Amino acid sequence: MKASKKKLFLLIPTLLLTSCGYGLKEVYDGVPYNSPIFEENYFDVWHDKINPSHKKYSVNKIEEEHTIGEDDLPFTSLEDENFKLLDPNFINYEYTYDIVKPEGDKKAYGPSVKLSGYDNSFKYGVSSKLFDGQMFCNGHYQNARTQIRPASENSHGGFGLLFVKECSNASYFMMNFKCSLVTDKNQNLGYLESNIKFKISFYLRNDDGYTQVPLYYSINNVPTNSGDDHFLPPFAQREDMYVCLGFNLKNNAYIPSSRLCGISIEYELLSDTYSPSHPDENISHAVMLYEISFPYTSWN
Amino acid sequence: MENVKINQTKPQNRIFKWGSVFGFLGLEILCFVSFYLGHSFILYSCFFAALVLLFVVIFFKELKLEGFSSFAFFLFPLFIFGLLTALSTYTSHSIGKIGVVEGAFIPIGLSFAALAGYLLSNIQNFKIKNVLLVIYASLGAFVLINLLITMIYFVPFYTIIYRNSYIFYDGKPSSVPIGRMAYMLFGLSISEVSIEYFTLFPSVLLTSVIPLFFLKYRQNKREFLIYLVCSIIAGITLLFTITKWTLITDIILIIGIVIIICAGKYTKFAKIMNKVMTVAFIVLFLVILLMFFNSQSWSFVTPIRNVIANNSLLNRVFNTNRYSVNINAILNDLFVSWKLFGVPIGYESFEYANFVSQEVSNVWLFDNLLASGIFGSIFFLLAIIVGVRYLFKYFVVSDDQLPYKMGIFGYVLGFLVISLLVYDNRPLINSSALSPIFTSSMMLITIFLLGFVFKKSQVADTKENITSKVEKEEIYHESI
């Protein structure tokens, strides 16, 4: 009887121990980052341990600046020859709007290589929007885009995430995005283009904390905003309105692909096609990031 | 010594000889079904069908049809209900998209579950004591797993603390606040389900507290502890996931359990409760009748509708609570579209079953109208009424021990009543697929138990037991 009683009482601490609130790390009163006010939608979340302005910051910085060059096989579309070199299955993919099923045996690229498909830990939290395979806007903005703030004098902008698990065999990196620009007047500015410089940092776990591996890449003529004609529904969903940027990670001398467990993305607005002709107007700019992936990976 | 010789010379009954094997098989199937594997209705149906067919093939010569005619009043309506449901388009909307071929398993599953209960009750070794233990222990393990999973994701009382909060999952905000969802083992994966659906399982498990009041601890230590642990698991689960609505259903459940316990303990209380229950059933019938008239747009019911609409309490009961809108829509549609009369055969409609354009009400009494039409739902109700009537008869006539009779009573009535209040036809948060109650594991176990009590409620009219039977029937008639 005594043993039975002990077993019964063991149930209570077991329940309390399991009450870790794993699903409660991010809770919201409503749907976040979906305000009609542009400025309120910036996703500027930084994990404490990789946030330079936080006490818990524990990152060893690699000071050397590495700019993505031709050796890293960068690509900006799935038609790019470098993409064909990096992805052995390139022939099976179509860079198509997610809801439209590709014809024949081809598969939509985004849903095929989404991180949440490789590991369930990517399904939790508001950042899961970046890992769900939806590479284009389908009208449900809150479900799709992550709006990134540009670097300024006061802020480094961007966001920084640490993953629950580690990746040890990354083959290449991919992200899909476009830009957005609004003014105080909040009018429709029509189709524009932006020149931006990314700082993409990978975080590798080490004994003391994390090692940051920063990579820089400049890209010009990034599609910004939709066109004037809103009666053409495919316009905002057209594949050529987005940039699918990626580069090699496998056997890369500078980028070790072992113990990869985090990412931060910052950018600097170099120029845009609107500001020069409207020097008196205040503008707000953002990179609308839709998807991030490390295709063909396993996470432990 | 003489007795031993007589027994040795008697040709042994094959049912007695092979009974243990079938009893064990039956318990394994019950354990499996009670553990619940999501929407695995076809699998459960196959298990029950295989058991029954094997039983019939092996014991064909020994099978006697005495008393089968009364069982047929239970089996036949169930089969007709299943058949009409299989033919309707309702099943096309259920989880796993049970289509025309798979839909055939609905009459098979329901009928063979009832037959399995009826046939296995012939086996002496297949004791109700073990049946209940297996069902409750298996359900207890399932509820404990669900509780642990939910508590890993959330914290105790999250349903109150985070009742208006949302989480993101797989790129989208949850369709309901986290206070209205829970995690459970649904099939072979962990899924987000509605809190009402989640609550059904611990609610039924809580009826395991009933045998505790009739078992003597010193004589049945192991059994007592199993029921006790099951009750504690159920209690903690209901407490940790309590919401405003489940608090109401928990109170109703506890009142029901207390009534059953008191009725089992005190004969006078049982007699009073029988009268109270008779009145309650009449009131319930009148309420349903009023509900029906209130939902119709006929001119002669307008005064009734006006009275209900002008009284705040009646208006709340009949028009503005969480169930009434959909119930009214279903009842109203009966005589407007006439689509629920006859055999509701049709091709798969765009959005709704049988072209009846309203949502399910989550009260199976009315949702069966959508599932099988008016005749099918009447047949189902008839089967349940016949089954429950024999359950009462079993309670008075059977020689089974009181704790186990009370256990069956608690499980069957507990499920039938509480499922009217908390069952969610669309259990999965991220899917709108239906999970009809007649395909749930608990319904199959309820049907099995109702089938089980038939044989036991029919005591052979031998000289030895005529006297006791007459006495018992007197008590039974007095009580009923």
PDB file of N, CA and C in Angstrom, chain B residues 32 283 317 389 396 442:
ATOM      1  N   PHE B  32      -8.108  -2.086 -27.058  1.00  0.00           N
ATOM      2  CA  PHE B  32      -7.623  -1.348 -28.231  1.00  0.00           C
ATOM      3  C   PHE B  32      -8.603  -0.238 -28.619  1.00  0.00           C
ATOM      4  N   VAL B 283     -40.495  16.327 -19.126  1.00  0.00           N
ATOM      5  CA  VAL B 283     -40.100  17.735 -19.321  1.00  0.00           C
ATOM      6  C   VAL B 283     -39.182  17.866 -20.540  1.00  0.00           C
ATOM      7  N   VAL B 317     -32.747  29.974 -23.681  1.00  0.00           N
ATOM      8  CA  VAL B 317     -32.775  28.510 -23.788  1.00  0.00           C
ATOM      9  C   VAL B 317     -33.063  28.063 -25.224  1.00  0.00           C
ATOM     10  N   ARG B 389     -33.351   0.452 -21.881  1.00  0.00           N
ATOM     11  CA  ARG B 389     -34.418  -0.244 -21.143  1.00  0.00           C
ATOM     12  C   ARG B 389     -33.901  -1.599 -20.640  1.00  0.00           C
ATOM     13  N   VAL B 396     -31.581  -4.909 -12.517  1.00  0.00           N
ATOM     14  CA  VAL B 396     -32.441  -5.524 -11.492  1.00  0.00           C
ATOM     15  C   VAL B 396     -32.326  -7.043 -11.513  1.00  0.00           C
ATOM     16  N   MET B 442     -16.012   5.442 -28.283  1.00  0.00           N
ATOM     17  CA  MET B 442     -16.867   5.354 -27.090  1.00  0.00           C
ATOM     18  C   MET B 442     -18.275   4.903 -27.443  1.00  0.00           C
TER      19      MET B 442
END
